[in-house]
PDB file of C-alpha atoms and ligand atoms in Angstrom:
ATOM      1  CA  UNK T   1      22.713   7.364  57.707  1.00  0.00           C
ATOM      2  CA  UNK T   2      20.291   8.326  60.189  1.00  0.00           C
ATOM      3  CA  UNK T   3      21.833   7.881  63.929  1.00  0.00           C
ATOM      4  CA  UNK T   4      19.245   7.326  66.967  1.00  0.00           C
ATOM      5  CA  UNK T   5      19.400  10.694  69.771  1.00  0.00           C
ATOM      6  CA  UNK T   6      22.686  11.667  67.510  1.00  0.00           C
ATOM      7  CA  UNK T   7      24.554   9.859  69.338  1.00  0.00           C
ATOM      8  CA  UNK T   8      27.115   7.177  68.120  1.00  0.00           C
ATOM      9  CA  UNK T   9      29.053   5.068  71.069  1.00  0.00           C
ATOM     10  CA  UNK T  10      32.655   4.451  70.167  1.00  0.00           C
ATOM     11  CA  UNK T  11      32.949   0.963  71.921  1.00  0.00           C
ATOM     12  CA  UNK T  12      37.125   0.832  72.599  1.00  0.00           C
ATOM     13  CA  UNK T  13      36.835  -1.799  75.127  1.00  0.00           C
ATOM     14  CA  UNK T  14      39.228  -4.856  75.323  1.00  0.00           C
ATOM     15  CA  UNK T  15      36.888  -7.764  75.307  1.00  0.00           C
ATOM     16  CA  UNK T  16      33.452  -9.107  74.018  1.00  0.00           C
ATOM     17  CA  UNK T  17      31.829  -9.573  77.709  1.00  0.00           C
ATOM     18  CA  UNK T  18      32.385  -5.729  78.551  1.00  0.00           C
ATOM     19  CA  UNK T  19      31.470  -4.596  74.944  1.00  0.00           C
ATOM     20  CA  UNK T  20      28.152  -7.016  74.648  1.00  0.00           C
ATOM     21  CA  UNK T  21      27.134  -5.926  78.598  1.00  0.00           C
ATOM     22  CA  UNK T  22      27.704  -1.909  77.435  1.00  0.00           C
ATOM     23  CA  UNK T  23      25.321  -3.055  74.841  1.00  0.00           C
ATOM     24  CA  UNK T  24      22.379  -4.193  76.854  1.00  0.00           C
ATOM     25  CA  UNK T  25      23.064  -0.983  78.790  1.00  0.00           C
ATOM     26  CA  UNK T  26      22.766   1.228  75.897  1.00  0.00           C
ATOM     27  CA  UNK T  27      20.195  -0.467  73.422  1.00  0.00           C
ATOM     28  CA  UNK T  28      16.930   1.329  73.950  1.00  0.00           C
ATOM     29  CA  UNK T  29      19.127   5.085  73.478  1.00  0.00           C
ATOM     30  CA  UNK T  30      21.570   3.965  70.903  1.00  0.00           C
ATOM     31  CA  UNK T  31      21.222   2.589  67.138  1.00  0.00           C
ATOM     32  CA  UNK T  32      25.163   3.093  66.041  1.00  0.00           C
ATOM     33  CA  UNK T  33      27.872   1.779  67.802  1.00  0.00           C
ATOM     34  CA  UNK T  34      31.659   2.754  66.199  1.00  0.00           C
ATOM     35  CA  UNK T  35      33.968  -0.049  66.249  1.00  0.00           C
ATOM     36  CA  UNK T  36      37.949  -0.026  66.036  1.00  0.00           C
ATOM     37  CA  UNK T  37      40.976  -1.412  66.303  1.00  0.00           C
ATOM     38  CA  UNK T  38      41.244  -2.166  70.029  1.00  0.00           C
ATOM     39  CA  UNK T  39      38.137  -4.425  70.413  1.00  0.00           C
ATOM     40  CA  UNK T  40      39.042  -5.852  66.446  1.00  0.00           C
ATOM     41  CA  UNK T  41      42.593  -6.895  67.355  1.00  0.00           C
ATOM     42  CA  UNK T  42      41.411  -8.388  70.718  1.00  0.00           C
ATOM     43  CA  UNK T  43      38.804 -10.504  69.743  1.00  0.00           C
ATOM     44  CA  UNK T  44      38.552 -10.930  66.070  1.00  0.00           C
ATOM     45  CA  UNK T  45      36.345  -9.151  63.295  1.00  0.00           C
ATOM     46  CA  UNK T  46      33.773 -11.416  64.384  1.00  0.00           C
ATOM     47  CA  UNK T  47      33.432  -8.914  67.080  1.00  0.00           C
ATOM     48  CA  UNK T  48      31.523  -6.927  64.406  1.00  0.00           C
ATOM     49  CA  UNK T  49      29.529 -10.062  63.482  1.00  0.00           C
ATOM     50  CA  UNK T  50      28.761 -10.210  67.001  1.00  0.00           C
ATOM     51  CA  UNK T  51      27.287  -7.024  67.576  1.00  0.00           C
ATOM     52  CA  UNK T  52      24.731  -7.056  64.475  1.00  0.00           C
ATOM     53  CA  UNK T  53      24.126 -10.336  64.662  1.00  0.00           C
ATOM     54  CA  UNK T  54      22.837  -9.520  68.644  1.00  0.00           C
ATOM     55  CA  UNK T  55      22.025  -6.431  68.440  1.00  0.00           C
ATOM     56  CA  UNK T  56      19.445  -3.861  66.275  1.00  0.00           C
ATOM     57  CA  UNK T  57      22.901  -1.430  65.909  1.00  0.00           C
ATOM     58  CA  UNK T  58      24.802  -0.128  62.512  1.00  0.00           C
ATOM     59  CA  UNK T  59      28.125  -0.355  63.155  1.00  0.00           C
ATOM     60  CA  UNK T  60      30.783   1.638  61.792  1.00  0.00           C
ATOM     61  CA  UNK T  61      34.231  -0.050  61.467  1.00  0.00           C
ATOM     62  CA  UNK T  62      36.881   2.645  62.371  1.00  0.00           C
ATOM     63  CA  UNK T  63      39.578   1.281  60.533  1.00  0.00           C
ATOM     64  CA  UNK T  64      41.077   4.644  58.840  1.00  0.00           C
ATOM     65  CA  UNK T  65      41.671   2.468  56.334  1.00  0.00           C
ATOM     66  CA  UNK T  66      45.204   4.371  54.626  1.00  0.00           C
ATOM     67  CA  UNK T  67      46.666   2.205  52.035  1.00  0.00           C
ATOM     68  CA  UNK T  68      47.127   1.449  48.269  1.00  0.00           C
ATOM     69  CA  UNK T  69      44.025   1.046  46.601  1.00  0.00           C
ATOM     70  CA  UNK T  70      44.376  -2.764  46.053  1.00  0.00           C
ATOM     71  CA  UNK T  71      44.981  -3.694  49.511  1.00  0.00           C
ATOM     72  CA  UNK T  72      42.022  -0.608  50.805  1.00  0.00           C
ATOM     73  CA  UNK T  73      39.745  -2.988  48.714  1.00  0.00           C
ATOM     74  CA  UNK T  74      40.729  -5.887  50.683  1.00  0.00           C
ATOM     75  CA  UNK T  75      40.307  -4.644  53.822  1.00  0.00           C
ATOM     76  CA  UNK T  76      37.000  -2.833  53.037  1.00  0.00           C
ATOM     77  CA  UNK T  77      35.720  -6.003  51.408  1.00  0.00           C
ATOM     78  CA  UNK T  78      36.629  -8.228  55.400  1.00  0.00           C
ATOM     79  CA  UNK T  79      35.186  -5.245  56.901  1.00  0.00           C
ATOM     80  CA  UNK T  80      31.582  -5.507  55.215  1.00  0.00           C
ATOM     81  CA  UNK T  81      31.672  -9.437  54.672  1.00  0.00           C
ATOM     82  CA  UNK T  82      31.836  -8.952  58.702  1.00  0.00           C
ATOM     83  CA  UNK T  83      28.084  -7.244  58.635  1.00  0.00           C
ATOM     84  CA  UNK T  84      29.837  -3.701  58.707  1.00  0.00           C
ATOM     85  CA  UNK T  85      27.239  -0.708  57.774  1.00  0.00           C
ATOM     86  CA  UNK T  86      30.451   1.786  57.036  1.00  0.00           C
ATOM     87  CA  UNK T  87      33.803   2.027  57.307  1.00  0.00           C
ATOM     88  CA  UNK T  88      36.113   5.067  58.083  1.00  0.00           C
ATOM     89  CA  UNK T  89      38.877   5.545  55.480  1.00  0.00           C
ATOM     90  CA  UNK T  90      41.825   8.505  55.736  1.00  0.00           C
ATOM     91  CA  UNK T  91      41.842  10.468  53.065  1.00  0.00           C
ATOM     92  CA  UNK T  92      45.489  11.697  53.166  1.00  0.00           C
ATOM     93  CA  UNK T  93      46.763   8.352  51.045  1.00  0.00           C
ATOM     94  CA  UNK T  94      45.057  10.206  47.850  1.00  0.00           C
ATOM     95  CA  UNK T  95      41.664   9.862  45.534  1.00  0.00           C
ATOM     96  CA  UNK T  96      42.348   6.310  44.200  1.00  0.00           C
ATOM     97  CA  UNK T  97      42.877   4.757  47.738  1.00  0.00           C
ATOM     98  CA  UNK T  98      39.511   6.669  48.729  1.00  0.00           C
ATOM     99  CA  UNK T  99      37.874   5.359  45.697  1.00  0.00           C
ATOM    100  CA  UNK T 100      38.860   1.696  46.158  1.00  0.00           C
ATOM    101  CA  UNK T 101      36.774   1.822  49.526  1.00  0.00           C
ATOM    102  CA  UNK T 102      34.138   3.704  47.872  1.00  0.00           C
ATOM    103  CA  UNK T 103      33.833   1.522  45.211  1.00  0.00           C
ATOM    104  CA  UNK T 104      33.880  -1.899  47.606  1.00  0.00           C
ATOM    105  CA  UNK T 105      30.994   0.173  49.858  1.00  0.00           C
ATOM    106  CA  UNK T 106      29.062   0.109  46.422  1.00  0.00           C
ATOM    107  CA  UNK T 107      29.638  -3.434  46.158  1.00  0.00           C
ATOM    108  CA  UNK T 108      27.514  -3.843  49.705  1.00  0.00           C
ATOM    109  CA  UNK T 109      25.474  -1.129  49.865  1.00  0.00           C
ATOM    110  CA  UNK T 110      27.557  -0.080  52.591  1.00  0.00           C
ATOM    111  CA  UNK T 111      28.953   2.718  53.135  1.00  0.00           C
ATOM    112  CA  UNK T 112      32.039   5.006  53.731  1.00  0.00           C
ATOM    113  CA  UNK T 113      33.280   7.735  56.383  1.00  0.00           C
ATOM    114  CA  UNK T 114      36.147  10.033  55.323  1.00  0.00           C
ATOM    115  CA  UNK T 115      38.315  11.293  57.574  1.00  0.00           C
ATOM    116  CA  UNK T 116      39.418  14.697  57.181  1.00  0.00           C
ATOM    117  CA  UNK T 117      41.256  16.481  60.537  1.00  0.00           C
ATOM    118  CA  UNK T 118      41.742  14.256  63.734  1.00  0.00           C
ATOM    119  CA  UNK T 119      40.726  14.944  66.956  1.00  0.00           C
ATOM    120  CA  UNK T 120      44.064  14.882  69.021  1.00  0.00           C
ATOM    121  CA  UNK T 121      46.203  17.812  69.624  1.00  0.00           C
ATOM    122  CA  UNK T 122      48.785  15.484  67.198  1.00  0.00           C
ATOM    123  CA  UNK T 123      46.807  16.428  64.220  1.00  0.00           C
ATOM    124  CA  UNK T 124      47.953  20.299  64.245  1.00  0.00           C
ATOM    125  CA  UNK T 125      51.187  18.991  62.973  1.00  0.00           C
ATOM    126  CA  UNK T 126      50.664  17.729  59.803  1.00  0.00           C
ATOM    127  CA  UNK T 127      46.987  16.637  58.904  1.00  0.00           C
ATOM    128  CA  UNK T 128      45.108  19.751  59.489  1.00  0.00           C
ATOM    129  CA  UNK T 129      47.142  21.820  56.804  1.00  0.00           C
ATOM    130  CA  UNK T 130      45.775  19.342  54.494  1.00  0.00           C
ATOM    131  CA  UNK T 131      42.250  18.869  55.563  1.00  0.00           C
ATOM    132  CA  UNK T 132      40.541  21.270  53.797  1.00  0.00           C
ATOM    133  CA  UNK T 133      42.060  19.665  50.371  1.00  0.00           C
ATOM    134  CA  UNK T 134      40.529  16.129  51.703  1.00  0.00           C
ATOM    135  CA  UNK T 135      37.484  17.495  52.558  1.00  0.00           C
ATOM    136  CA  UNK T 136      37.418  19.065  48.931  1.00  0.00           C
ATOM    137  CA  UNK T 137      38.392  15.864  47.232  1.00  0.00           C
ATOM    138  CA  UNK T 138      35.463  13.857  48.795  1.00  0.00           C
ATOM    139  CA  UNK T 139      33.474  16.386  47.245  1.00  0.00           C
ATOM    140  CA  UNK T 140      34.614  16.122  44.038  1.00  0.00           C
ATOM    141  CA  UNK T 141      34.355  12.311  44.528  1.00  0.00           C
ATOM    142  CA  UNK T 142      30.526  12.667  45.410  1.00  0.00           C
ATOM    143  CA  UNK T 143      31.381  11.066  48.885  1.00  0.00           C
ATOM    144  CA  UNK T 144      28.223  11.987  51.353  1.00  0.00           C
ATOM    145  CA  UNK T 145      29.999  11.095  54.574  1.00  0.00           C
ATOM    146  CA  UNK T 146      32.736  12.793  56.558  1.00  0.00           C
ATOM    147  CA  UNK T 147      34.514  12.779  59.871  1.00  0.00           C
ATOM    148  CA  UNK T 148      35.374  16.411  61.292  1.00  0.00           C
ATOM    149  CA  UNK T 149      36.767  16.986  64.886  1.00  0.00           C
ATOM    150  CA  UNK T 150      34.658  18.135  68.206  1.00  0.00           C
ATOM    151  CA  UNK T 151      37.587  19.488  69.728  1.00  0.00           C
ATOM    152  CA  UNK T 152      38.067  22.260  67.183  1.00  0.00           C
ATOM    153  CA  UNK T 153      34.926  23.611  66.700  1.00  0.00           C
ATOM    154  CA  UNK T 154      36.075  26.526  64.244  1.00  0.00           C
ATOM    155  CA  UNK T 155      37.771  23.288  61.838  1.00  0.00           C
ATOM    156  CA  UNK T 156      34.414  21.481  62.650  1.00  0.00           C
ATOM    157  CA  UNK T 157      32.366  24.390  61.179  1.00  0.00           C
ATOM    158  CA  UNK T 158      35.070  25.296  58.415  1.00  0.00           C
ATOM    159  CA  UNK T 159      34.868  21.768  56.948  1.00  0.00           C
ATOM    160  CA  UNK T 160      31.049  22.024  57.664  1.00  0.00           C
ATOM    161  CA  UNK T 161      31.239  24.897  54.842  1.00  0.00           C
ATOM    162  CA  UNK T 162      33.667  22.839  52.245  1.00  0.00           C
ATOM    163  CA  UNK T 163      31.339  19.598  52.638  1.00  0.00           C
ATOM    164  CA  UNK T 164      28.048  21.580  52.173  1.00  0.00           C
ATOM    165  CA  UNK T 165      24.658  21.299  54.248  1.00  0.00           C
ATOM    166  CA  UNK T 166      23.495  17.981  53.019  1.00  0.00           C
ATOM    167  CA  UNK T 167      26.696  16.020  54.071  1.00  0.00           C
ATOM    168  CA  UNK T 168      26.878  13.665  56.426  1.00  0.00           C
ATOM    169  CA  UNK T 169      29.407  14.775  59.310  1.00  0.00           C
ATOM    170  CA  UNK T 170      30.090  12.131  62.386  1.00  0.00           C
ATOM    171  CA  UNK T 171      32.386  13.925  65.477  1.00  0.00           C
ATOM    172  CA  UNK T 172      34.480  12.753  67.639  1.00  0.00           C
ATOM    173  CA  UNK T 173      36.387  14.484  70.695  1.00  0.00           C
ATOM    174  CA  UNK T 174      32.890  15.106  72.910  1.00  0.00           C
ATOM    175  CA  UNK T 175      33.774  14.484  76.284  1.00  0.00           C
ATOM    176  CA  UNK T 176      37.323  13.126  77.469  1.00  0.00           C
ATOM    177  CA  UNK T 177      39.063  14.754  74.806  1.00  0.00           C
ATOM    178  CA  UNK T 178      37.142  18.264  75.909  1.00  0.00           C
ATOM    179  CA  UNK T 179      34.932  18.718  73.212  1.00  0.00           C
ATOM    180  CA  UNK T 180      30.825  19.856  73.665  1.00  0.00           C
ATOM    181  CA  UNK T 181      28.242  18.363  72.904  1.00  0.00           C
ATOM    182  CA  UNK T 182      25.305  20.976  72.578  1.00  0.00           C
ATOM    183  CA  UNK T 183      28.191  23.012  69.890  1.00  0.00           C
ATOM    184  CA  UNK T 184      29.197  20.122  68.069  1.00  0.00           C
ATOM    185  CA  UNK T 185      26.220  18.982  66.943  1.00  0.00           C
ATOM    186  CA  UNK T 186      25.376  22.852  65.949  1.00  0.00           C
ATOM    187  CA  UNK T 187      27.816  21.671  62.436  1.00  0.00           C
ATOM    188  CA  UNK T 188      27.809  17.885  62.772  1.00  0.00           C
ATOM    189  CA  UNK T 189      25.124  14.856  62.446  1.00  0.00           C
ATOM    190  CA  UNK T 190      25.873  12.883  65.138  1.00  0.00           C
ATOM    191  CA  UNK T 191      28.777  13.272  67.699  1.00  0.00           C
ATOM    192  CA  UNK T 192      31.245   9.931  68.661  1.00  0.00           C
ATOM    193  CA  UNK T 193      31.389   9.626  72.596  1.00  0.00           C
ATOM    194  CA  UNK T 194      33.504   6.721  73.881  1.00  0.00           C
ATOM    195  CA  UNK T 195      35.367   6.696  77.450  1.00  0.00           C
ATOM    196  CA  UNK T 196      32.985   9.380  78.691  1.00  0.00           C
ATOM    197  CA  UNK T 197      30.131   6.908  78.801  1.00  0.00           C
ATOM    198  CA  UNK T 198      31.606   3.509  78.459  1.00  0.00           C
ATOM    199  CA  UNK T 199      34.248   4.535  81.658  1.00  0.00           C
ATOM    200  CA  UNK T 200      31.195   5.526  83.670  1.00  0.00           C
ATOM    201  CA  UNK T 201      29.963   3.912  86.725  1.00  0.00           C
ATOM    202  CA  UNK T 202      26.675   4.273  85.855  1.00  0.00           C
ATOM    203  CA  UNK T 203      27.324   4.429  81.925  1.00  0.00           C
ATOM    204  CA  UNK T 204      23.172   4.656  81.100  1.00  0.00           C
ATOM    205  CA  UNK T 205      22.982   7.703  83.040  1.00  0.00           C
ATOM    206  CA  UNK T 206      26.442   8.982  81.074  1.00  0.00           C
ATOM    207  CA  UNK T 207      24.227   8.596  78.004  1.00  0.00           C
ATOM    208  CA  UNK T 208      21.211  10.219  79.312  1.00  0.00           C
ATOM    209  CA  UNK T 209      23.580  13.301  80.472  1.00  0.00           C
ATOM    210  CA  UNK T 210      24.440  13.702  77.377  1.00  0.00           C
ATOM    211  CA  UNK T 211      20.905  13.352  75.629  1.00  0.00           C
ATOM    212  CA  UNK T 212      19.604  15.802  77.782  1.00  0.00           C
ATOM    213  CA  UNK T 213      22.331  18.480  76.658  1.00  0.00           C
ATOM    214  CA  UNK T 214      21.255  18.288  72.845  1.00  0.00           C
TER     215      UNK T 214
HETATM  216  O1  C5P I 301      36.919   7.899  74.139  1.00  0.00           O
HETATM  217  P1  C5P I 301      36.655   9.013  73.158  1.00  0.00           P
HETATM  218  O2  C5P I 301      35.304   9.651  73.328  1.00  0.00           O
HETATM  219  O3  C5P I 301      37.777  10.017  73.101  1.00  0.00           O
HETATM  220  O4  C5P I 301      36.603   8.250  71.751  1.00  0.00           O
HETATM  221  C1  C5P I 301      36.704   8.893  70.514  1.00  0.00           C
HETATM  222  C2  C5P I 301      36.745   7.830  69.441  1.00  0.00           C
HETATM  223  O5  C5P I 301      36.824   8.427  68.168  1.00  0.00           O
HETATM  224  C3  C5P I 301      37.928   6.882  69.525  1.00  0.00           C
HETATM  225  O6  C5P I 301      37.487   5.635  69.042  1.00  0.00           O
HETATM  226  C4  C5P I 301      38.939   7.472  68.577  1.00  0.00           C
HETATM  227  O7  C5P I 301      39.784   6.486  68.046  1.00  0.00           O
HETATM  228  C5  C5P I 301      38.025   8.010  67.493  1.00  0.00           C
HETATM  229  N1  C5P I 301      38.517   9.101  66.665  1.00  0.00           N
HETATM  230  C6  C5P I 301      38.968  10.298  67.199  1.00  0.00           C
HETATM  231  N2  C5P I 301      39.391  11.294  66.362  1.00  0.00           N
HETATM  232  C7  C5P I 301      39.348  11.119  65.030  1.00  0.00           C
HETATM  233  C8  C5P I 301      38.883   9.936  64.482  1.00  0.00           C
HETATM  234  C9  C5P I 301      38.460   8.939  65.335  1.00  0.00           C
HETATM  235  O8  C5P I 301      38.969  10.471  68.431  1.00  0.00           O
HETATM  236  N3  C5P I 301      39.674  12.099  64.240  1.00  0.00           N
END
């Protein structure tokens, strides 16, 4: 995936008006917009429909999709019927659940993120003793595409080293979570900014700051 300024918005907002006007904000500096739970569950997975059908963006459904393989397929298959580009999948639940989404990316020529080590402070306790072991089994499993945190640069570089130079690594944690920009993107593709720009006042210029860091 190739990501415009390396930039991806994460676009957490509650409704369709604030999420399409962030948008038009956004649209000459962005190509990839991350999309999750919060604006899913409040207006629908047409919300993803939405946004490609308006907008030039690939979007990347952050569902950390974590369940049996026969119900992963499921929810992979909604995700890209929606117009999805990718899809973020945990890979704690195991190589067949992983799989399953791989295997209904195939099926769209779509494709899929997988998470490794969380961002949050909450991730310490039981995720990132297991992360490296993830980020190995993706290998293994020929998957191209991970997600490593910002806010623990020495993980973000350690996983860098497991998942080798030509994989894919997205980033979240820049900004209101404390992570850097500038040092993230020194081990990952693009870096995932959400409240720092959409929360803005001015959220264009937010964007720009950052831009002009890289
Ligand atoms: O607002 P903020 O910039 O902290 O947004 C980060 C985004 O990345 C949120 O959508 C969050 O759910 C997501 N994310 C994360 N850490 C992960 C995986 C996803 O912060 N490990």
């Amino acid at each position: 995936m190739k990501v415009k300024n390396n930039i991806i918005l994460a676009l957490d907002v509650m409704n369709m008006k604030e999420a399409t006007e962030i948008c038009e904000k956004l649209e000459k500096d962005l190509d990839t917009i991350k999309i999750g739970y919060p604006l899913t569950l409040a207006e629908g997975l047409e919300a993803v429909s939405e946004i490609k059908e308006t907008f030039n963006f690939k979007v990347i459904c952050d569902y950390k999709v974590a369940d049996i393989p026969a119900t992963n397929s499921k929810i992979c298959n909604q995700t890209f019927k929606a117009g999805a580009d990718a899809i973020i999948c945990h890979g704690f639940v195991g190589q067949d659940s992983v799989q399953a989404c791989a295997d209904e990316a195939g099926e769209f020529n779509a494709e899929v993120f997988l998470l490794t080590e969380m961002s949050h402070p909450g991730a310490k306790l039981f995720l990132q003793e297991n992360a490296d072991a993830i980020a190995k089994m993706g290998v293994d499993m020929g998957i191209k595409n991970y997600v490593a945190p910002a806010t623990r640069i020495n993980r973000l570089k350690e996983i860098r080293e497991i998942v080798g130079k030509d994989a894919f690594i997205i980033s979240p944690g820049v900004g209101k979570q404390g992570g850097d920009v500038k040092e993230t993107l020194t081990y990952a593709n693009a870096a995932i900014i959400g409240r720092s720009i959409y929360e803005s006042d001015d959220s264009q210029k937010a964007l720009k700051d950052f831009i002009s860091l890289i």
